[in-house]
PDB file of C-alpha atoms in Angstrom:
ATOM      1  CA  UNK A  12      16.129 -12.999 -18.251  1.00 41.00           C
ATOM      2  CA  UNK A  13      16.355  -9.711 -20.135  1.00 44.00           C
ATOM      3  CA  UNK A  14      14.784  -6.580 -18.778  1.00 49.00           C
ATOM      4  CA  UNK A  15      12.804  -4.020 -20.735  1.00 49.00           C
ATOM      5  CA  UNK A  16      14.523  -0.668 -19.989  1.00 49.00           C
ATOM      6  CA  UNK A  17      11.374   1.262 -20.881  1.00 50.00           C
ATOM      7  CA  UNK A  18       9.377  -0.041 -17.914  1.00 49.00           C
ATOM      8  CA  UNK A  19      11.778   1.091 -15.106  1.00 55.00           C
ATOM      9  CA  UNK A  20      12.183   4.467 -16.835  1.00 59.00           C
ATOM     10  CA  UNK A  21       8.401   4.830 -17.023  1.00 63.00           C
ATOM     11  CA  UNK A  22       7.999   3.985 -13.342  1.00 66.00           C
ATOM     12  CA  UNK A  23      10.713   6.430 -12.275  1.00 71.00           C
ATOM     13  CA  UNK A  24       9.266   9.137 -14.538  1.00 75.00           C
ATOM     14  CA  UNK A  25       5.756   8.721 -13.139  1.00 78.00           C
ATOM     15  CA  UNK A  26       7.110   8.833  -9.578  1.00 77.00           C
ATOM     16  CA  UNK A  27       9.001  12.046 -10.329  1.00 85.00           C
ATOM     17  CA  UNK A  28       5.929  13.668 -11.883  1.00 87.00           C
ATOM     18  CA  UNK A  29       3.722  12.669  -8.933  1.00 83.00           C
ATOM     19  CA  UNK A  30       6.338  13.939  -6.471  1.00 86.00           C
ATOM     20  CA  UNK A  31       6.643  17.309  -8.228  1.00 90.00           C
ATOM     21  CA  UNK A  32       2.851  17.715  -8.386  1.00 87.00           C
ATOM     22  CA  UNK A  33       2.518  16.795  -4.704  1.00 85.00           C
ATOM     23  CA  UNK A  34       5.161  19.376  -3.746  1.00 91.00           C
ATOM     24  CA  UNK A  35       3.470  22.065  -5.841  1.00 91.00           C
ATOM     25  CA  UNK A  36       0.014  21.379  -4.353  1.00 86.00           C
ATOM     26  CA  UNK A  37       1.438  21.264  -0.822  1.00 87.00           C
ATOM     27  CA  UNK A  38       3.314  24.520  -1.372  1.00 90.00           C
ATOM     28  CA  UNK A  39       0.202  26.286  -2.658  1.00 88.00           C
ATOM     29  CA  UNK A  40      -1.949  24.859   0.161  1.00 88.00           C
ATOM     30  CA  UNK A  41       0.427  25.924   2.937  1.00 89.00           C
ATOM     31  CA  UNK A  42       0.765  29.312   1.283  1.00 89.00           C
ATOM     32  CA  UNK A  43      -2.982  29.878   1.603  1.00 89.00           C
ATOM     33  CA  UNK A  44      -3.609  28.159   4.964  1.00 88.00           C
ATOM     34  CA  UNK A  45      -1.192  27.503   7.821  1.00 86.00           C
ATOM     35  CA  UNK A  46      -0.056  23.900   7.933  1.00 81.00           C
ATOM     36  CA  UNK A  47      -1.299  23.750  11.537  1.00 84.00           C
ATOM     37  CA  UNK A  48      -4.858  24.051  10.243  1.00 84.00           C
ATOM     38  CA  UNK A  49      -4.496  21.358   7.588  1.00 84.00           C
ATOM     39  CA  UNK A  50      -4.398  18.336   9.894  1.00 79.00           C
ATOM     40  CA  UNK A  51      -7.978  17.498   8.902  1.00 80.00           C
ATOM     41  CA  UNK A  52      -9.587  14.768   6.766  1.00 75.00           C
ATOM     42  CA  UNK A  53     -10.306  17.249   3.929  1.00 80.00           C
ATOM     43  CA  UNK A  54      -7.345  19.667   3.622  1.00 86.00           C
ATOM     44  CA  UNK A  55      -7.964  20.420  -0.074  1.00 85.00           C
ATOM     45  CA  UNK A  56     -11.559  21.449   0.679  1.00 85.00           C
ATOM     46  CA  UNK A  57     -10.351  23.730   3.497  1.00 87.00           C
ATOM     47  CA  UNK A  58      -7.831  25.406   1.183  1.00 88.00           C
ATOM     48  CA  UNK A  59     -10.389  25.799  -1.613  1.00 86.00           C
ATOM     49  CA  UNK A  60     -12.897  27.451   0.738  1.00 86.00           C
ATOM     50  CA  UNK A  61     -10.272  29.749   2.247  1.00 86.00           C
ATOM     51  CA  UNK A  62      -9.045  30.841  -1.182  1.00 84.00           C
ATOM     52  CA  UNK A  63     -12.523  32.172  -2.033  1.00 80.00           C
ATOM     53  CA  UNK A  64     -12.582  30.827  -5.577  1.00 78.00           C
ATOM     54  CA  UNK A  65     -16.368  30.647  -5.881  1.00 80.00           C
ATOM     55  CA  UNK A  66     -17.538  27.959  -8.292  1.00 81.00           C
ATOM     56  CA  UNK A  67     -13.921  26.844  -8.777  1.00 83.00           C
ATOM     57  CA  UNK A  68     -13.931  25.729  -5.133  1.00 84.00           C
ATOM     58  CA  UNK A  69     -16.686  23.201  -5.889  1.00 87.00           C
ATOM     59  CA  UNK A  70     -14.816  22.014  -8.984  1.00 88.00           C
ATOM     60  CA  UNK A  71     -11.622  21.498  -6.975  1.00 84.00           C
ATOM     61  CA  UNK A  72     -13.514  19.473  -4.356  1.00 85.00           C
ATOM     62  CA  UNK A  73     -15.062  17.300  -7.057  1.00 88.00           C
ATOM     63  CA  UNK A  74     -11.601  16.751  -8.525  1.00 85.00           C
ATOM     64  CA  UNK A  75     -10.253  15.754  -5.101  1.00 83.00           C
ATOM     65  CA  UNK A  76     -13.105  13.273  -4.625  1.00 84.00           C
ATOM     66  CA  UNK A  77     -12.507  11.803  -8.088  1.00 86.00           C
ATOM     67  CA  UNK A  78      -8.787  11.462  -7.343  1.00 82.00           C
ATOM     68  CA  UNK A  79      -9.394   9.766  -4.003  1.00 80.00           C
ATOM     69  CA  UNK A  80     -11.951   7.427  -5.586  1.00 83.00           C
ATOM     70  CA  UNK A  81      -9.483   6.325  -8.257  1.00 84.00           C
ATOM     71  CA  UNK A  82      -6.788   5.723  -5.623  1.00 80.00           C
ATOM     72  CA  UNK A  83      -9.179   3.644  -3.502  1.00 82.00           C
ATOM     73  CA  UNK A  84     -10.214   1.608  -6.546  1.00 84.00           C
ATOM     74  CA  UNK A  85      -6.605   0.883  -7.478  1.00 83.00           C
ATOM     75  CA  UNK A  86      -5.764  -0.102  -3.895  1.00 82.00           C
ATOM     76  CA  UNK A  87      -8.751  -2.462  -3.730  1.00 84.00           C
ATOM     77  CA  UNK A  88      -7.793  -4.084  -7.032  1.00 85.00           C
ATOM     78  CA  UNK A  89      -4.171  -4.310  -5.901  1.00 85.00           C
ATOM     79  CA  UNK A  90      -5.075  -5.927  -2.582  1.00 85.00           C
ATOM     80  CA  UNK A  91      -7.227  -8.563  -4.259  1.00 87.00           C
ATOM     81  CA  UNK A  92      -4.293  -9.410  -6.564  1.00 86.00           C
ATOM     82  CA  UNK A  93      -1.966  -9.643  -3.555  1.00 87.00           C
ATOM     83  CA  UNK A  94      -4.264 -12.276  -2.013  1.00 88.00           C
ATOM     84  CA  UNK A  95      -4.377 -14.045  -5.381  1.00 87.00           C
ATOM     85  CA  UNK A  96      -0.565 -14.129  -5.561  1.00 86.00           C
ATOM     86  CA  UNK A  97      -0.298 -15.336  -1.964  1.00 87.00           C
ATOM     87  CA  UNK A  98      -2.678 -18.206  -2.705  1.00 87.00           C
ATOM     88  CA  UNK A  99      -0.729 -19.051  -5.863  1.00 87.00           C
ATOM     89  CA  UNK A 100       2.445 -19.281  -3.746  1.00 86.00           C
ATOM     90  CA  UNK A 101       0.693 -21.491  -1.183  1.00 86.00           C
ATOM     91  CA  UNK A 102       0.439 -18.921   1.606  1.00 87.00           C
ATOM     92  CA  UNK A 103      -3.379 -19.027   1.441  1.00 86.00           C
ATOM     93  CA  UNK A 104      -5.751 -21.876   0.500  1.00 86.00           C
ATOM     94  CA  UNK A 105      -5.851 -22.756  -3.199  1.00 82.00           C
ATOM     95  CA  UNK A 106      -9.499 -21.782  -3.683  1.00 83.00           C
ATOM     96  CA  UNK A 107      -8.579 -18.147  -2.993  1.00 83.00           C
ATOM     97  CA  UNK A 108      -6.821 -17.804  -6.355  1.00 81.00           C
ATOM     98  CA  UNK A 109      -9.836 -19.021  -8.301  1.00 84.00           C
ATOM     99  CA  UNK A 110     -10.520 -16.839 -11.338  1.00 86.00           C
ATOM    100  CA  UNK A 111     -13.850 -16.016 -12.909  1.00 86.00           C
ATOM    101  CA  UNK A 112     -14.612 -18.336 -15.884  1.00 86.00           C
ATOM    102  CA  UNK A 113     -15.733 -15.431 -18.086  1.00 86.00           C
ATOM    103  CA  UNK A 114     -13.766 -12.348 -16.978  1.00 84.00           C
ATOM    104  CA  UNK A 115     -10.605 -14.203 -15.913  1.00 85.00           C
ATOM    105  CA  UNK A 116     -10.220 -12.092 -12.755  1.00 85.00           C
ATOM    106  CA  UNK A 117      -9.744 -13.208  -9.129  1.00 87.00           C
ATOM    107  CA  UNK A 118     -13.352 -12.437  -8.257  1.00 87.00           C
ATOM    108  CA  UNK A 119     -13.432 -14.143  -4.849  1.00 88.00           C
ATOM    109  CA  UNK A 120     -10.631 -11.999  -3.434  1.00 88.00           C
ATOM    110  CA  UNK A 121     -12.177  -8.901  -5.050  1.00 89.00           C
ATOM    111  CA  UNK A 122     -15.539  -9.561  -3.376  1.00 90.00           C
ATOM    112  CA  UNK A 123     -14.067 -10.339   0.047  1.00 88.00           C
ATOM    113  CA  UNK A 124     -11.756  -7.316  -0.069  1.00 88.00           C
ATOM    114  CA  UNK A 125     -14.607  -5.012  -1.073  1.00 89.00           C
ATOM    115  CA  UNK A 126     -16.937  -6.298   1.654  1.00 91.00           C
ATOM    116  CA  UNK A 127     -14.310  -6.024   4.413  1.00 89.00           C
ATOM    117  CA  UNK A 128     -13.246  -2.520   3.356  1.00 87.00           C
ATOM    118  CA  UNK A 129     -16.875  -1.367   3.084  1.00 88.00           C
ATOM    119  CA  UNK A 130     -17.626  -2.726   6.567  1.00 90.00           C
ATOM    120  CA  UNK A 131     -14.796  -0.880   8.281  1.00 86.00           C
ATOM    121  CA  UNK A 132     -15.430   2.271   6.231  1.00 84.00           C
ATOM    122  CA  UNK A 133     -19.014   2.227   7.521  1.00 88.00           C
ATOM    123  CA  UNK A 134     -18.157   1.882  11.232  1.00 89.00           C
ATOM    124  CA  UNK A 135     -14.948   3.925  11.521  1.00 85.00           C
ATOM    125  CA  UNK A 136     -14.555   7.724  11.362  1.00 85.00           C
ATOM    126  CA  UNK A 137     -12.654   8.834   8.281  1.00 80.00           C
ATOM    127  CA  UNK A 138      -9.663   9.958  10.378  1.00 81.00           C
ATOM    128  CA  UNK A 139      -9.333   6.509  12.009  1.00 85.00           C
ATOM    129  CA  UNK A 140      -9.777   4.723   8.682  1.00 84.00           C
ATOM    130  CA  UNK A 141      -7.124   6.920   7.057  1.00 82.00           C
ATOM    131  CA  UNK A 142      -4.717   6.269   9.941  1.00 85.00           C
ATOM    132  CA  UNK A 143      -5.194   2.509   9.602  1.00 87.00           C
ATOM    133  CA  UNK A 144      -4.559   2.610   5.852  1.00 85.00           C
ATOM    134  CA  UNK A 145      -1.481   4.786   6.389  1.00 86.00           C
ATOM    135  CA  UNK A 146       0.105   2.655   9.091  1.00 91.00           C
ATOM    136  CA  UNK A 147      -0.585  -0.573   7.197  1.00 89.00           C
ATOM    137  CA  UNK A 148       0.967   0.789   4.013  1.00 87.00           C
ATOM    138  CA  UNK A 149       3.975   2.165   5.872  1.00 91.00           C
ATOM    139  CA  UNK A 150       4.536  -1.144   7.668  1.00 92.00           C
ATOM    140  CA  UNK A 151       4.474  -2.892   4.294  1.00 89.00           C
ATOM    141  CA  UNK A 152       7.154  -0.460   3.058  1.00 90.00           C
ATOM    142  CA  UNK A 153       9.300  -1.227   6.106  1.00 93.00           C
ATOM    143  CA  UNK A 154       8.959  -4.997   5.669  1.00 92.00           C
ATOM    144  CA  UNK A 155       9.642  -4.878   1.912  1.00 90.00           C
ATOM    145  CA  UNK A 156      12.695  -2.643   2.357  1.00 91.00           C
ATOM    146  CA  UNK A 157      14.170  -4.951   4.993  1.00 93.00           C
ATOM    147  CA  UNK A 158      13.193  -8.032   2.971  1.00 91.00           C
ATOM    148  CA  UNK A 159      15.122  -6.754  -0.043  1.00 89.00           C
ATOM    149  CA  UNK A 160      18.298  -6.583   2.025  1.00 91.00           C
ATOM    150  CA  UNK A 161      17.706 -10.047   3.484  1.00 92.00           C
ATOM    151  CA  UNK A 162      17.284 -11.511  -0.001  1.00 88.00           C
ATOM    152  CA  UNK A 163      20.433  -9.765  -1.221  1.00 89.00           C
ATOM    153  CA  UNK A 164      22.361 -11.547   1.548  1.00 89.00           C
ATOM    154  CA  UNK A 165      20.624 -14.941   1.547  1.00 89.00           C
ATOM    155  CA  UNK A 166      19.884 -15.239  -2.188  1.00 85.00           C
ATOM    156  CA  UNK A 167      22.525 -13.186  -4.019  1.00 84.00           C
ATOM    157  CA  UNK A 168      22.091 -15.192  -7.254  1.00 85.00           C
ATOM    158  CA  UNK A 169      18.289 -15.032  -7.354  1.00 81.00           C
ATOM    159  CA  UNK A 170      17.066 -13.874 -10.806  1.00 81.00           C
ATOM    160  CA  UNK A 171      15.818 -10.289 -10.520  1.00 78.00           C
ATOM    161  CA  UNK A 172      13.608  -8.709 -13.160  1.00 75.00           C
ATOM    162  CA  UNK A 173      13.819  -5.315 -11.444  1.00 73.00           C
ATOM    163  CA  UNK A 174      16.828  -4.057  -9.533  1.00 74.00           C
ATOM    164  CA  UNK A 175      17.082  -1.318  -6.926  1.00 75.00           C
ATOM    165  CA  UNK A 176      19.890   1.189  -7.519  1.00 77.00           C
ATOM    166  CA  UNK A 177      22.094   1.868  -4.471  1.00 84.00           C
ATOM    167  CA  UNK A 178      20.145  -0.792  -2.582  1.00 86.00           C
ATOM    168  CA  UNK A 179      22.245  -0.546   0.581  1.00 90.00           C
ATOM    169  CA  UNK A 180      21.227   3.100   0.849  1.00 90.00           C
ATOM    170  CA  UNK A 181      17.742   3.109  -0.680  1.00 87.00           C
ATOM    171  CA  UNK A 182      16.342   0.153   1.301  1.00 90.00           C
ATOM    172  CA  UNK A 183      17.481   1.307   4.794  1.00 92.00           C
ATOM    173  CA  UNK A 184      16.440   4.885   3.978  1.00 91.00           C
ATOM    174  CA  UNK A 185      13.020   3.662   2.867  1.00 90.00           C
ATOM    175  CA  UNK A 186      12.552   1.581   6.007  1.00 92.00           C
ATOM    176  CA  UNK A 187      13.671   4.383   8.329  1.00 94.00           C
ATOM    177  CA  UNK A 188      11.577   7.079   6.632  1.00 92.00           C
ATOM    178  CA  UNK A 189       8.451   4.888   6.715  1.00 91.00           C
ATOM    179  CA  UNK A 190       9.072   4.015  10.367  1.00 93.00           C
ATOM    180  CA  UNK A 191       9.487   7.707  11.172  1.00 92.00           C
ATOM    181  CA  UNK A 192       6.111   8.493   9.585  1.00 90.00           C
ATOM    182  CA  UNK A 193       4.525   5.631  11.533  1.00 91.00           C
ATOM    183  CA  UNK A 194       5.795   7.196  14.738  1.00 90.00           C
ATOM    184  CA  UNK A 195       3.519  10.231  14.250  1.00 86.00           C
ATOM    185  CA  UNK A 196       0.319   8.134  14.176  1.00 88.00           C
ATOM    186  CA  UNK A 197      -1.828   7.907  17.348  1.00 88.00           C
ATOM    187  CA  UNK A 198      -1.414   5.058  19.898  1.00 90.00           C
ATOM    188  CA  UNK A 199      -4.865   3.583  19.143  1.00 91.00           C
ATOM    189  CA  UNK A 200      -3.757   3.053  15.530  1.00 90.00           C
ATOM    190  CA  UNK A 201      -0.699   1.156  16.751  1.00 93.00           C
ATOM    191  CA  UNK A 202      -2.929  -1.023  18.915  1.00 92.00           C
ATOM    192  CA  UNK A 203      -5.141  -1.904  15.940  1.00 91.00           C
ATOM    193  CA  UNK A 204      -2.062  -2.567  13.817  1.00 91.00           C
ATOM    194  CA  UNK A 205      -0.758  -4.962  16.475  1.00 93.00           C
ATOM    195  CA  UNK A 206      -4.065  -6.867  16.454  1.00 93.00           C
ATOM    196  CA  UNK A 207      -4.060  -7.219  12.651  1.00 89.00           C
ATOM    197  CA  UNK A 208      -0.388  -8.184  12.665  1.00 90.00           C
ATOM    198  CA  UNK A 209      -0.985 -10.924  15.229  1.00 93.00           C
ATOM    199  CA  UNK A 210      -3.911 -12.256  13.163  1.00 91.00           C
ATOM    200  CA  UNK A 211      -1.689 -12.325  10.086  1.00 88.00           C
ATOM    201  CA  UNK A 212       1.093 -14.159  11.948  1.00 90.00           C
ATOM    202  CA  UNK A 213      -1.396 -16.748  13.221  1.00 91.00           C
ATOM    203  CA  UNK A 214      -2.597 -17.400   9.660  1.00 88.00           C
ATOM    204  CA  UNK A 215       0.976 -17.617   8.404  1.00 88.00           C
ATOM    205  CA  UNK A 216       2.329 -19.958  11.069  1.00 89.00           C
ATOM    206  CA  UNK A 217      -0.788 -22.141  11.160  1.00 88.00           C
ATOM    207  CA  UNK A 218      -1.018 -22.542   7.369  1.00 86.00           C
ATOM    208  CA  UNK A 219       1.397 -20.670   5.128  1.00 83.00           C
ATOM    209  CA  UNK A 220       4.684 -21.730   6.682  1.00 84.00           C
ATOM    210  CA  UNK A 221       3.847 -25.408   6.016  1.00 84.00           C
ATOM    211  CA  UNK A 222       1.808 -25.172   2.806  1.00 83.00           C
ATOM    212  CA  UNK A 223       3.825 -22.673   0.796  1.00 84.00           C
ATOM    213  CA  UNK A 224       5.574 -23.707  -2.399  1.00 81.00           C
ATOM    214  CA  UNK A 225       8.908 -22.800  -0.854  1.00 78.00           C
ATOM    215  CA  UNK A 226       8.284 -25.056   2.147  1.00 75.00           C
ATOM    216  CA  UNK A 227       7.228 -27.957  -0.073  1.00 75.00           C
ATOM    217  CA  UNK A 228      10.312 -27.455  -2.230  1.00 73.00           C
ATOM    218  CA  UNK A 229      12.597 -27.589   0.814  1.00 63.00           C
TER     219      UNK A 229
END
């Protein structure tokens, strides 16, 4: 299978741009306010108020809200597609990957994901919700990084549309850096992560491990 060289270049370019912008914003923020005062749910708002920019402060806050909203929307859409892909591979019941007859989207997973996220957003403080999202995302990075190495050993001839350069450095470095960031999160977040992880393992071993396409193929 041939690969389109434009797509990996576009991904790397967008990552570089986002990284540079993040560094610039962080540098400006810590230049205005001490980093010790920025461990709050709304660091951009704190910096904008401290800078004394007047009406620009309100504009910056609105921009931050718009940016966060777009990120949340993309994450919700991405999560619903993850459930869809899992159902397609047999890890979840087949009805989960049902698509809407008119819009051709996985509407069931979109609705369930939205309802669950809205419920926990309503009952949890923003700091706790942010910690849960962070630790879940970081754990996914750890698992994916380790999984890449496992596949390289167990399935060296598996067709790969995208390839990781310097995989034996990038994958361990990614896993270790994500694990290091997880270490800084509070103990209560680890406890909640453990509960969700156990629930996921129960679903996997009670259904997915027997019903998956891979298991049926074997």
